[in-house]
């Protein structure tokens, strides 16, 4: 099996069952509403279809993204014999959002040529469409195209099947199926239409796990078009391939034109940038008011489809700068769950709103309380403390609101909800900090920072800095609102009951929050970190996988999981500037101490390295591009690494273009990196679009122009 | 849904998905090799087919009975609409081993009459045959008859799918499928043949989870015959319904004639006795050299198909008395795993052979070390100590050998293996006991008896008595062998290296094994039991379900799970006699302290109650008959309670007929119980067959006659 990436094109040659779960993620088709995994349609697989925001209750993981039936399987029999796919070639057309499959199907009676084209329709969000051509069958050809109630894929050793078939009906070439969740929840309907050319008969087929059509009486050249609507059927007119394909392509064209991404250089690098960007764009549902983007996208079941800080912090810059309408939809999810966040804060004895570390549709904490370690002869329930202690998420959401506003100036959103989030999150921090008389500072005790190796630490630098930013920005916006001529924002602030006194308290806390010790310019990640022992770590930046048994030991060492202090500095540098020497000193100190076990680490170090023009920049950047394309963490099977792809855009926007947002304006200080000759992208800024064009023939050269 | 039982006939009227997992167990068809669960064939279900002795490795439960595809599903479409079963009536013909289904299938186009007859062929052990008749369809009729790779049913909150389809081939009306275990193990093949009358076309259908035929072009009267061979296909000639049905019925007729069971009385009671006996007979594979009978039969996945003491102790009397050839096959499994039992003894620091508490095909300990308690927000790994401490199993196996020999006089078996088991098990006990100078007795410390509420107790009466019997009988047989004229048995004893000195030691231990304190005639269940507090227990003999959280508390009370002392006394009474007053005192003492949470409890109390002519006899006996027919424990879904059905035969043979085996002869002291007017059965005794006929018109009257 061979994977090749070029700008706007991913090619996979060959097929092996072993690699297919990984390839299935790379070739996933989605339109932000529905997603169909890319495992080869000609072979049986357990993985199926996902629908954004459709969560169901389960044991242990509380609530998870439901797996809907597989809707793209094509099972070909030639004279009673399964036709075996050979010479499989698949191409994901990133520009048009199409998956093309070519294969030779081998049978005793001879070979067939198989080609197919599939799309998750970019406009008709409930539609997955697939067109199959079969040619050259000399025996009797039978094709089954079912809707398959597969069992859920195994993630973390366990699997739960979500549905029973509550009812179905064949009506000519239409099939409708109603699925009933096994453990409560809204039913969901699937409807499919099949058109065959070159075959005389469509026969309905039903069994416990498969419902669909069998196509028979075929000539030697057959075309099959299948249209499957998931969740809603916009009409019952017979769908037409050509016009639907046209509108799908037009939608993708518009999307790419909006982003304006052009990248020249080594195919491997330029291609990868288009690949990760494509998968991010696939997660945006233009028709939805709010977006729930799981940390592994709609590409798989990693983390059971839960939503982490990835979208708020990692994806925020890409979306706010390139696609602010989508950034707003992501924030809208946090708006919708603000009530739940208020309840969570109250429940944990705090004020304001506290966002859960892992969210699902309901907005309640979905972090499992326990993990299960099952081995040959042992069983261990491991406490999972991130839900309780990884509280920086609340500040990350506030940061995303601030970033969105900085780039859009969207006062309407601020009035509708942005200010609510900022105020309520600030209130959370104001009630969560404690005054330490010894330090004469406000402290935040017993947390987990981004570096999850060190659990229950005091004054994690990242957490404290993000809380400080949160308090400062909330104070800033409230002060603006209260003194604003816009009666709308003022009314909101007043409705939230914020007083100038409360704002002064926020500013006082922000000003006196504990920011840790220093060794020269190096910031201490948390209290006591400098006193830990050094760990033995290979100095390269290849990610290290730490066995669960050794995690305990790591907590006694300076070894960290991912960018923590460096991420905090990058964020501060982005929004308000940090002296280069500080950034550099911390980058040099923490990089060799980081395992990068989280995919969120390398992109941040790469962004800083590029910005610092460090010699490791090229290597780090190149490694980031391996995240999914090279299955760098061995778990791309479970879905796309959304946070890492968002992080890649920190490397591009903050690193390569040198985007800075301080002083209420956009500034750029470009850098280059090996393998990229030119990179051009449209940045949205306060209603305008700025085409930013970086050239790297020698010294970085940046050209900016406003688009009309 | 309504269940009605008569002699040799079980009728189930109506259908509800909620009750179907229970009904599926009651209607399971098996021939001792393969078993097909009885969930309604017209509806989708996850449960499928089992094959005796076919175990595969899994996490946590180590190794479990594999679930093979469902092979009896019949999916009917009428003009594209699923035909809904109404007025469902099912009849299990216990005399002929046939399941007959009648239903009216409702469609918009009108109703169809559906009838089917199914059998797990009693002679052709790999064959499941099914004949379907459909009549009265006015629309277009389509029937799919697939082999369905269902996901495993959930037992104890978890499920593992065992197979992938490694290959398949349609060849005319034949379909062959090769299944490959996902986690290693032998592949297994399924082959099916379909004959249709009244339809013009058979079309192969394949999808990820279903392979089979679709029948189309049907007239208004259709007959479909499906023959599925699991594991091996004896021939590729086209199977013929009539002759196969004849030989199947003839085999069942012979079997019932051999047993000679006739029972008259209330339908509910007489019928239930035939029902439980039928399901026991279904577990016997006449063609297999040895039998692995899981504690839930081949009827479900309870205890993951593991084999416990049920077959050795509970089933032993029924099989040795009524079907000694089968009793021998059950013992042969213990012969085959003797090497593993030797290894287990050595591994735990003992001599001889130690049988595992839970066995699978390999003979190694398969008791899971941990159980998993998964609740809404909690996870707990519970230590399971039965594997380590419930050691009476080894004496239970020895008891089964002794009982078998007592009833058969099968010297050949003793020479082949019986003596090996007796000697090696005696050696285990001789190394497991300890000399207690204070008590001047041999003691067995830190065990779990049948009453599993009290864990790690010293000198459990049942364990000590069974060990004593084991040592005594081993000594007896070895002494006979060593002084025997049969050079064969002498050679075996010599080969095993048994010396007269060793035998003397066994006798000494048996003679001085600690048998606990007495309160009057009441025996103490284990050391310290009498000092425990009384528990609050409803005095009725309805089984009590104790929540796991309360188990800890029970260990401090006199509350017990099941017959323990009373079982030990019954066993002794059966083989050597126990004073009636002792039996009675203990029965009266322990009955009100027993929760009967194990289904193994009530049959033993019922047997003793009948024998004592106690006023509770009828109530206890009636309750036993509810075990599966009334889903008394709420877990018949997981399979048939083999041990309870074996226990029922203690109630019949020991209780009603009053069978006693002391003094090397058969004796009877009959009793009666409400609802039974007459009970007749053939008892095999040393090659002869004794027809024993009990009449209960007034005082019990027993008539015995030898059959020629």
PDB file of N, CA, C and O in Angstrom, chain A residues 44 46 62 75 77 80 82 142 144 148 154 159 161 168 170 203-208 210 214 369-370 372 374 377 379-381, chain B residues 44 46 60 62 75 77 80 82 142 144 148 154 159 161 168 170 203-208 210 214 369-370 372 377 379-381:
ATOM      1  N   UNK A  44     -15.943  -5.968   3.229  1.00  0.00           N
ATOM      2  CA  UNK A  44     -16.717  -5.756   4.459  1.00  0.00           C
ATOM      3  C   UNK A  44     -15.896  -5.059   5.539  1.00  0.00           C
ATOM      4  O   UNK A  44     -14.748  -5.407   5.768  1.00  0.00           O
ATOM      5  N   UNK A  46     -16.511  -2.942   9.587  1.00  0.00           N
ATOM      6  CA  UNK A  46     -17.461  -2.650  10.656  1.00  0.00           C
ATOM      7  C   UNK A  46     -17.800  -1.170  10.781  1.00  0.00           C
ATOM      8  O   UNK A  46     -18.772  -0.804  11.406  1.00  0.00           O
ATOM      9  N   UNK A  62     -20.308   7.520  29.136  1.00  0.00           N
ATOM     10  CA  UNK A  62     -21.427   8.422  29.352  1.00  0.00           C
ATOM     11  C   UNK A  62     -22.286   8.634  28.108  1.00  0.00           C
ATOM     12  O   UNK A  62     -23.453   8.316  28.084  1.00  0.00           O
ATOM     13  N   UNK A  75     -21.126  -4.922  -2.931  1.00  0.00           N
ATOM     14  CA  UNK A  75     -20.683  -6.315  -2.902  1.00  0.00           C
ATOM     15  C   UNK A  75     -20.996  -6.965  -4.242  1.00  0.00           C
ATOM     16  O   UNK A  75     -22.141  -7.054  -4.661  1.00  0.00           O
ATOM     17  N   UNK A  77     -20.805 -10.068  -6.933  1.00  0.00           N
ATOM     18  CA  UNK A  77     -20.674 -11.506  -7.172  1.00  0.00           C
ATOM     19  C   UNK A  77     -20.650 -11.724  -8.673  1.00  0.00           C
ATOM     20  O   UNK A  77     -21.458 -11.166  -9.404  1.00  0.00           O
ATOM     21  N   UNK A  80     -21.692 -16.328  -8.886  1.00  0.00           N
ATOM     22  CA  UNK A  80     -21.755 -16.916  -7.546  1.00  0.00           C
ATOM     23  C   UNK A  80     -20.480 -16.800  -6.746  1.00  0.00           C
ATOM     24  O   UNK A  80     -20.402 -17.258  -5.607  1.00  0.00           O
ATOM     25  N   UNK A  82     -17.401 -14.371  -5.062  1.00  0.00           N
ATOM     26  CA  UNK A  82     -17.099 -12.983  -4.719  1.00  0.00           C
ATOM     27  C   UNK A  82     -15.995 -12.448  -5.621  1.00  0.00           C
ATOM     28  O   UNK A  82     -14.970 -13.093  -5.800  1.00  0.00           O
ATOM     29  N   UNK A 142     -24.002 -10.030 -10.111  1.00  0.00           N
ATOM     30  CA  UNK A 142     -24.952  -9.657  -9.069  1.00  0.00           C
ATOM     31  C   UNK A 142     -24.286  -8.634  -8.172  1.00  0.00           C
ATOM     32  O   UNK A 142     -23.169  -8.848  -7.715  1.00  0.00           O
ATOM     33  N   UNK A 144     -24.871  -6.260  -4.689  1.00  0.00           N
ATOM     34  CA  UNK A 144     -25.709  -5.889  -3.551  1.00  0.00           C
ATOM     35  C   UNK A 144     -25.223  -4.550  -3.011  1.00  0.00           C
ATOM     36  O   UNK A 144     -24.022  -4.374  -2.786  1.00  0.00           O
ATOM     37  N   UNK A 148     -25.975  -1.126   5.996  1.00  0.00           N
ATOM     38  CA  UNK A 148     -25.532  -2.189   6.894  1.00  0.00           C
ATOM     39  C   UNK A 148     -25.391  -1.737   8.337  1.00  0.00           C
ATOM     40  O   UNK A 148     -24.579  -0.890   8.652  1.00  0.00           O
ATOM     41  N   UNK A 154     -14.359  -1.241  17.526  1.00  0.00           N
ATOM     42  CA  UNK A 154     -13.761  -1.299  18.852  1.00  0.00           C
ATOM     43  C   UNK A 154     -12.830  -0.125  19.051  1.00  0.00           C
ATOM     44  O   UNK A 154     -11.921   0.090  18.282  1.00  0.00           O
ATOM     45  N   UNK A 159     -17.018  -2.065  22.658  1.00  0.00           N
ATOM     46  CA  UNK A 159     -17.891  -1.741  21.553  1.00  0.00           C
ATOM     47  C   UNK A 159     -19.334  -1.838  21.999  1.00  0.00           C
ATOM     48  O   UNK A 159     -19.716  -2.725  22.737  1.00  0.00           O
ATOM     49  N   UNK A 161     -23.267  -1.586  20.298  1.00  0.00           N
ATOM     50  CA  UNK A 161     -24.077  -1.355  19.105  1.00  0.00           C
ATOM     51  C   UNK A 161     -25.247  -0.472  19.484  1.00  0.00           C
ATOM     52  O   UNK A 161     -25.916  -0.707  20.483  1.00  0.00           O
ATOM     53  N   UNK A 168     -38.853  -0.519   8.174  1.00  0.00           N
ATOM     54  CA  UNK A 168     -38.289  -0.166   6.873  1.00  0.00           C
ATOM     55  C   UNK A 168     -39.340  -0.436   5.797  1.00  0.00           C
ATOM     56  O   UNK A 168     -40.318  -1.137   6.028  1.00  0.00           O
ATOM     57  N   UNK A 170     -39.538  -0.791   1.332  1.00  0.00           N
ATOM     58  CA  UNK A 170     -39.043  -0.644  -0.036  1.00  0.00           C
ATOM     59  C   UNK A 170     -40.195  -0.102  -0.875  1.00  0.00           C
ATOM     60  O   UNK A 170     -41.328  -0.564  -0.760  1.00  0.00           O
ATOM     61  N   UNK A 203     -33.814  -5.853  -6.832  1.00  0.00           N
ATOM     62  CA  UNK A 203     -34.581  -6.688  -5.914  1.00  0.00           C
ATOM     63  C   UNK A 203     -34.285  -6.265  -4.475  1.00  0.00           C
ATOM     64  O   UNK A 203     -33.123  -6.168  -4.083  1.00  0.00           O
ATOM     65  N   UNK A 204     -35.327  -6.018  -3.699  1.00  0.00           N
ATOM     66  CA  UNK A 204     -35.111  -5.681  -2.287  1.00  0.00           C
ATOM     67  C   UNK A 204     -34.542  -6.874  -1.533  1.00  0.00           C
ATOM     68  O   UNK A 204     -34.946  -8.011  -1.762  1.00  0.00           O
ATOM     69  N   UNK A 205     -33.625  -6.601  -0.631  1.00  0.00           N
ATOM     70  CA  UNK A 205     -33.022  -7.652   0.191  1.00  0.00           C
ATOM     71  C   UNK A 205     -33.099  -7.215   1.640  1.00  0.00           C
ATOM     72  O   UNK A 205     -32.806  -6.067   1.953  1.00  0.00           O
ATOM     73  N   UNK A 206     -33.499  -8.129   2.507  1.00  0.00           N
ATOM     74  CA  UNK A 206     -33.490  -7.767   3.925  1.00  0.00           C
ATOM     75  C   UNK A 206     -32.954  -8.910   4.753  1.00  0.00           C
ATOM     76  O   UNK A 206     -33.258 -10.065   4.523  1.00  0.00           O
ATOM     77  N   UNK A 207     -32.103  -8.571   5.701  1.00  0.00           N
ATOM     78  CA  UNK A 207     -31.701  -9.529   6.733  1.00  0.00           C
ATOM     79  C   UNK A 207     -31.487  -8.709   8.004  1.00  0.00           C
ATOM     80  O   UNK A 207     -31.708  -7.503   8.009  1.00  0.00           O
ATOM     81  N   UNK A 208     -31.076  -9.390   9.075  1.00  0.00           N
ATOM     82  CA  UNK A 208     -30.997  -8.695  10.364  1.00  0.00           C
ATOM     83  C   UNK A 208     -30.102  -7.464  10.288  1.00  0.00           C
ATOM     84  O   UNK A 208     -30.412  -6.423  10.834  1.00  0.00           O
ATOM     85  N   UNK A 210     -28.608  -6.133   7.287  1.00  0.00           N
ATOM     86  CA  UNK A 210     -28.444  -5.491   5.988  1.00  0.00           C
ATOM     87  C   UNK A 210     -29.779  -5.345   5.277  1.00  0.00           C
ATOM     88  O   UNK A 210     -30.552  -6.292   5.185  1.00  0.00           O
ATOM     89  N   UNK A 214     -30.498  -5.576  -4.455  1.00  0.00           N
ATOM     90  CA  UNK A 214     -29.654  -6.482  -5.207  1.00  0.00           C
ATOM     91  C   UNK A 214     -29.966  -6.193  -6.665  1.00  0.00           C
ATOM     92  O   UNK A 214     -31.134  -6.082  -7.057  1.00  0.00           O
ATOM     93  N   UNK A 369     -15.033   8.955  34.109  1.00  0.00           N
ATOM     94  CA  UNK A 369     -14.364   9.050  35.404  1.00  0.00           C
ATOM     95  C   UNK A 369     -13.297   7.985  35.546  1.00  0.00           C
ATOM     96  O   UNK A 369     -12.430   8.055  36.399  1.00  0.00           O
ATOM     97  N   UNK A 370     -13.432   6.945  34.726  1.00  0.00           N
ATOM     98  CA  UNK A 370     -12.521   5.813  34.883  1.00  0.00           C
ATOM     99  C   UNK A 370     -12.123   5.279  33.519  1.00  0.00           C
ATOM    100  O   UNK A 370     -12.914   5.273  32.593  1.00  0.00           O
ATOM    101  N   UNK A 372     -10.262   1.847  31.717  1.00  0.00           N
ATOM    102  CA  UNK A 372     -10.184   0.433  32.004  1.00  0.00           C
ATOM    103  C   UNK A 372      -8.928  -0.122  31.363  1.00  0.00           C
ATOM    104  O   UNK A 372      -8.718   0.056  30.172  1.00  0.00           O
ATOM    105  N   UNK A 374      -7.393  -3.466  30.505  1.00  0.00           N
ATOM    106  CA  UNK A 374      -7.647  -4.908  30.438  1.00  0.00           C
ATOM    107  C   UNK A 374      -6.440  -5.563  29.802  1.00  0.00           C
ATOM    108  O   UNK A 374      -6.072  -5.247  28.689  1.00  0.00           O
ATOM    109  N   UNK A 377      -4.390 -11.116  32.096  1.00  0.00           N
ATOM    110  CA  UNK A 377      -4.906 -11.613  33.364  1.00  0.00           C
ATOM    111  C   UNK A 377      -5.108 -10.518  34.390  1.00  0.00           C
ATOM    112  O   UNK A 377      -5.069 -10.768  35.584  1.00  0.00           O
ATOM    113  N   UNK A 379      -7.018  -6.622  35.417  1.00  0.00           N
ATOM    114  CA  UNK A 379      -8.086  -5.667  35.171  1.00  0.00           C
ATOM    115  C   UNK A 379      -7.824  -4.520  36.118  1.00  0.00           C
ATOM    116  O   UNK A 379      -7.552  -4.721  37.297  1.00  0.00           O
ATOM    117  N   UNK A 380      -7.846  -3.320  35.606  1.00  0.00           N
ATOM    118  CA  UNK A 380      -7.598  -2.180  36.459  1.00  0.00           C
ATOM    119  C   UNK A 380      -8.494  -1.033  36.039  1.00  0.00           C
ATOM    120  O   UNK A 380      -8.590  -0.720  34.859  1.00  0.00           O
ATOM    121  N   UNK A 381      -9.175  -0.458  37.005  1.00  0.00           N
ATOM    122  CA  UNK A 381      -9.945   0.752  36.737  1.00  0.00           C
ATOM    123  C   UNK A 381      -9.057   1.917  37.102  1.00  0.00           C
ATOM    124  O   UNK A 381      -8.635   2.050  38.247  1.00  0.00           O
TER     125      UNK A 381
ATOM    126  N   UNK B  44     -35.107 -10.145  13.310  1.00  0.00           N
ATOM    127  CA  UNK B  44     -33.654 -10.057  13.487  1.00  0.00           C
ATOM    128  C   UNK B  44     -33.237 -10.229  14.947  1.00  0.00           C
ATOM    129  O   UNK B  44     -33.854  -9.644  15.836  1.00  0.00           O
ATOM    130  N   UNK B  46     -29.467 -10.961  17.485  1.00  0.00           N
ATOM    131  CA  UNK B  46     -28.005 -11.028  17.476  1.00  0.00           C
ATOM    132  C   UNK B  46     -27.472 -12.417  17.780  1.00  0.00           C
ATOM    133  O   UNK B  46     -26.310 -12.705  17.530  1.00  0.00           O
ATOM    134  N   UNK B  60     -10.126 -10.897  29.227  1.00  0.00           N
ATOM    135  CA  UNK B  60     -10.810 -11.012  30.524  1.00  0.00           C
ATOM    136  C   UNK B  60     -11.359 -12.402  30.827  1.00  0.00           C
ATOM    137  O   UNK B  60     -11.026 -12.994  31.823  1.00  0.00           O
ATOM    138  N   UNK B  62     -10.700 -14.999  29.243  1.00  0.00           N
ATOM    139  CA  UNK B  62      -9.671 -15.928  28.814  1.00  0.00           C
ATOM    140  C   UNK B  62     -10.023 -16.671  27.524  1.00  0.00           C
ATOM    141  O   UNK B  62      -9.359 -16.567  26.534  1.00  0.00           O
ATOM    142  N   UNK B  75     -36.299 -13.924   6.248  1.00  0.00           N
ATOM    143  CA  UNK B  75     -36.777 -12.550   6.139  1.00  0.00           C
ATOM    144  C   UNK B  75     -37.691 -12.432   4.927  1.00  0.00           C
ATOM    145  O   UNK B  75     -37.273 -12.663   3.800  1.00  0.00           O
ATOM    146  N   UNK B  77     -40.308 -10.398   2.527  1.00  0.00           N
ATOM    147  CA  UNK B  77     -40.799  -9.115   2.020  1.00  0.00           C
ATOM    148  C   UNK B  77     -41.987  -9.377   1.115  1.00  0.00           C
ATOM    149  O   UNK B  77     -41.947 -10.277   0.273  1.00  0.00           O
ATOM    150  N   UNK B  80     -42.179  -5.336  -1.321  1.00  0.00           N
ATOM    151  CA  UNK B  80     -41.235  -4.362  -0.796  1.00  0.00           C
ATOM    152  C   UNK B  80     -41.422  -4.009   0.662  1.00  0.00           C
ATOM    153  O   UNK B  80     -40.686  -3.202   1.222  1.00  0.00           O
ATOM    154  N   UNK B  82     -41.756  -5.214   4.737  1.00  0.00           N
ATOM    155  CA  UNK B  82     -41.454  -6.360   5.619  1.00  0.00           C
ATOM    156  C   UNK B  82     -42.760  -6.981   6.116  1.00  0.00           C
ATOM    157  O   UNK B  82     -43.648  -6.270   6.574  1.00  0.00           O
ATOM    158  N   UNK B 142     -40.673 -11.969  -1.678  1.00  0.00           N
ATOM    159  CA  UNK B 142     -39.215 -12.129  -1.684  1.00  0.00           C
ATOM    160  C   UNK B 142     -38.805 -12.687  -0.324  1.00  0.00           C
ATOM    161  O   UNK B 142     -39.214 -12.158   0.709  1.00  0.00           O
ATOM    162  N   UNK B 144     -35.436 -13.853   1.992  1.00  0.00           N
ATOM    163  CA  UNK B 144     -33.986 -13.957   2.122  1.00  0.00           C
ATOM    164  C   UNK B 144     -33.672 -14.940   3.247  1.00  0.00           C
ATOM    165  O   UNK B 144     -34.242 -14.853   4.335  1.00  0.00           O
ATOM    166  N   UNK B 148     -25.864 -15.340   8.932  1.00  0.00           N
ATOM    167  CA  UNK B 148     -25.617 -13.984   9.421  1.00  0.00           C
ATOM    168  C   UNK B 148     -24.569 -13.924  10.507  1.00  0.00           C
ATOM    169  O   UNK B 148     -24.712 -14.489  11.567  1.00  0.00           O
ATOM    170  N   UNK B 154     -24.552  -9.584  24.226  1.00  0.00           N
ATOM    171  CA  UNK B 154     -23.937  -9.003  25.406  1.00  0.00           C
ATOM    172  C   UNK B 154     -24.194  -9.881  26.604  1.00  0.00           C
ATOM    173  O   UNK B 154     -25.326 -10.178  26.927  1.00  0.00           O
ATOM    174  N   UNK B 159     -19.113  -7.565  24.852  1.00  0.00           N
ATOM    175  CA  UNK B 159     -19.343  -8.368  23.670  1.00  0.00           C
ATOM    176  C   UNK B 159     -18.100  -8.367  22.808  1.00  0.00           C
ATOM    177  O   UNK B 159     -17.443  -7.355  22.646  1.00  0.00           O
ATOM    178  N   UNK B 161     -16.846  -9.790  18.978  1.00  0.00           N
ATOM    179  CA  UNK B 161     -17.186 -10.516  17.761  1.00  0.00           C
ATOM    180  C   UNK B 161     -16.030 -11.421  17.395  1.00  0.00           C
ATOM    181  O   UNK B 161     -14.883 -10.998  17.385  1.00  0.00           O
ATOM    182  N   UNK B 168     -15.933 -17.235   0.681  1.00  0.00           N
ATOM    183  CA  UNK B 168     -17.226 -17.891   0.474  1.00  0.00           C
ATOM    184  C   UNK B 168     -17.414 -18.163  -1.000  1.00  0.00           C
ATOM    185  O   UNK B 168     -16.713 -17.608  -1.852  1.00  0.00           O
ATOM    186  N   UNK B 170     -20.714 -19.315  -3.805  1.00  0.00           N
ATOM    187  CA  UNK B 170     -22.037 -19.806  -4.170  1.00  0.00           C
ATOM    188  C   UNK B 170     -21.855 -20.768  -5.342  1.00  0.00           C
ATOM    189  O   UNK B 170     -21.125 -20.478  -6.281  1.00  0.00           O
ATOM    190  N   UNK B 203     -31.303 -16.358  -5.826  1.00  0.00           N
ATOM    191  CA  UNK B 203     -30.255 -15.396  -6.155  1.00  0.00           C
ATOM    192  C   UNK B 203     -29.298 -15.254  -4.983  1.00  0.00           C
ATOM    193  O   UNK B 203     -29.723 -15.023  -3.852  1.00  0.00           O
ATOM    194  N   UNK B 204     -28.000 -15.415  -5.235  1.00  0.00           N
ATOM    195  CA  UNK B 204     -27.027 -15.234  -4.159  1.00  0.00           C
ATOM    196  C   UNK B 204     -27.000 -13.785  -3.683  1.00  0.00           C
ATOM    197  O   UNK B 204     -27.088 -12.866  -4.494  1.00  0.00           O
ATOM    198  N   UNK B 205     -26.872 -13.592  -2.397  1.00  0.00           N
ATOM    199  CA  UNK B 205     -26.786 -12.254  -1.824  1.00  0.00           C
ATOM    200  C   UNK B 205     -25.576 -12.202  -0.924  1.00  0.00           C
ATOM    201  O   UNK B 205     -25.343 -13.122  -0.140  1.00  0.00           O
ATOM    202  N   UNK B 206     -24.798 -11.153  -1.020  1.00  0.00           N
ATOM    203  CA  UNK B 206     -23.675 -11.022  -0.092  1.00  0.00           C
ATOM    204  C   UNK B 206     -23.570  -9.598   0.407  1.00  0.00           C
ATOM    205  O   UNK B 206     -23.734  -8.649  -0.350  1.00  0.00           O
ATOM    206  N   UNK B 207     -23.351  -9.474   1.693  1.00  0.00           N
ATOM    207  CA  UNK B 207     -22.980  -8.180   2.257  1.00  0.00           C
ATOM    208  C   UNK B 207     -22.014  -8.470   3.398  1.00  0.00           C
ATOM    209  O   UNK B 207     -21.660  -9.625   3.635  1.00  0.00           O
ATOM    210  N   UNK B 208     -21.589  -7.428   4.111  1.00  0.00           N
ATOM    211  CA  UNK B 208     -20.554  -7.637   5.130  1.00  0.00           C
ATOM    212  C   UNK B 208     -20.990  -8.662   6.166  1.00  0.00           C
ATOM    213  O   UNK B 208     -20.227  -9.507   6.593  1.00  0.00           O
ATOM    214  N   UNK B 210     -24.004 -10.666   6.017  1.00  0.00           N
ATOM    215  CA  UNK B 210     -24.982 -11.675   5.625  1.00  0.00           C
ATOM    216  C   UNK B 210     -24.651 -12.251   4.259  1.00  0.00           C
ATOM    217  O   UNK B 210     -24.377 -11.531   3.304  1.00  0.00           O
ATOM    218  N   UNK B 214     -31.590 -15.308  -1.878  1.00  0.00           N
ATOM    219  CA  UNK B 214     -32.828 -14.581  -1.962  1.00  0.00           C
ATOM    220  C   UNK B 214     -33.687 -15.374  -2.942  1.00  0.00           C
ATOM    221  O   UNK B 214     -33.231 -15.778  -4.001  1.00  0.00           O
ATOM    222  N   UNK B 369     -10.049 -13.875  36.506  1.00  0.00           N
ATOM    223  CA  UNK B 369      -9.467 -13.425  37.773  1.00  0.00           C
ATOM    224  C   UNK B 369     -10.200 -12.207  38.308  1.00  0.00           C
ATOM    225  O   UNK B 369     -10.109 -11.878  39.479  1.00  0.00           O
ATOM    226  N   UNK B 370     -10.890 -11.539  37.410  1.00  0.00           N
ATOM    227  CA  UNK B 370     -11.526 -10.291  37.808  1.00  0.00           C
ATOM    228  C   UNK B 370     -12.881 -10.177  37.161  1.00  0.00           C
ATOM    229  O   UNK B 370     -13.087 -10.593  36.038  1.00  0.00           O
ATOM    230  N   UNK B 372     -15.988  -7.262  36.422  1.00  0.00           N
ATOM    231  CA  UNK B 372     -16.037  -5.848  36.163  1.00  0.00           C
ATOM    232  C   UNK B 372     -17.410  -5.347  36.565  1.00  0.00           C
ATOM    233  O   UNK B 372     -18.419  -5.855  36.109  1.00  0.00           O
ATOM    234  N   UNK B 377     -21.474   5.842  36.743  1.00  0.00           N
ATOM    235  CA  UNK B 377     -20.273   6.649  36.918  1.00  0.00           C
ATOM    236  C   UNK B 377     -19.194   5.936  37.708  1.00  0.00           C
ATOM    237  O   UNK B 377     -18.359   6.565  38.329  1.00  0.00           O
ATOM    238  N   UNK B 379     -16.570   2.352  38.137  1.00  0.00           N
ATOM    239  CA  UNK B 379     -15.921   1.208  37.527  1.00  0.00           C
ATOM    240  C   UNK B 379     -15.193   0.495  38.635  1.00  0.00           C
ATOM    241  O   UNK B 379     -14.505   1.114  39.446  1.00  0.00           O
ATOM    242  N   UNK B 380     -15.391  -0.784  38.718  1.00  0.00           N
ATOM    243  CA  UNK B 380     -14.710  -1.522  39.775  1.00  0.00           C
ATOM    244  C   UNK B 380     -14.272  -2.866  39.232  1.00  0.00           C
ATOM    245  O   UNK B 380     -15.057  -3.581  38.598  1.00  0.00           O
ATOM    246  N   UNK B 381     -13.023  -3.215  39.451  1.00  0.00           N
ATOM    247  CA  UNK B 381     -12.551  -4.548  39.120  1.00  0.00           C
ATOM    248  C   UNK B 381     -12.657  -5.380  40.386  1.00  0.00           C
ATOM    249  O   UNK B 381     -12.039  -5.060  41.396  1.00  0.00           O
TER     250      UNK B 381
END
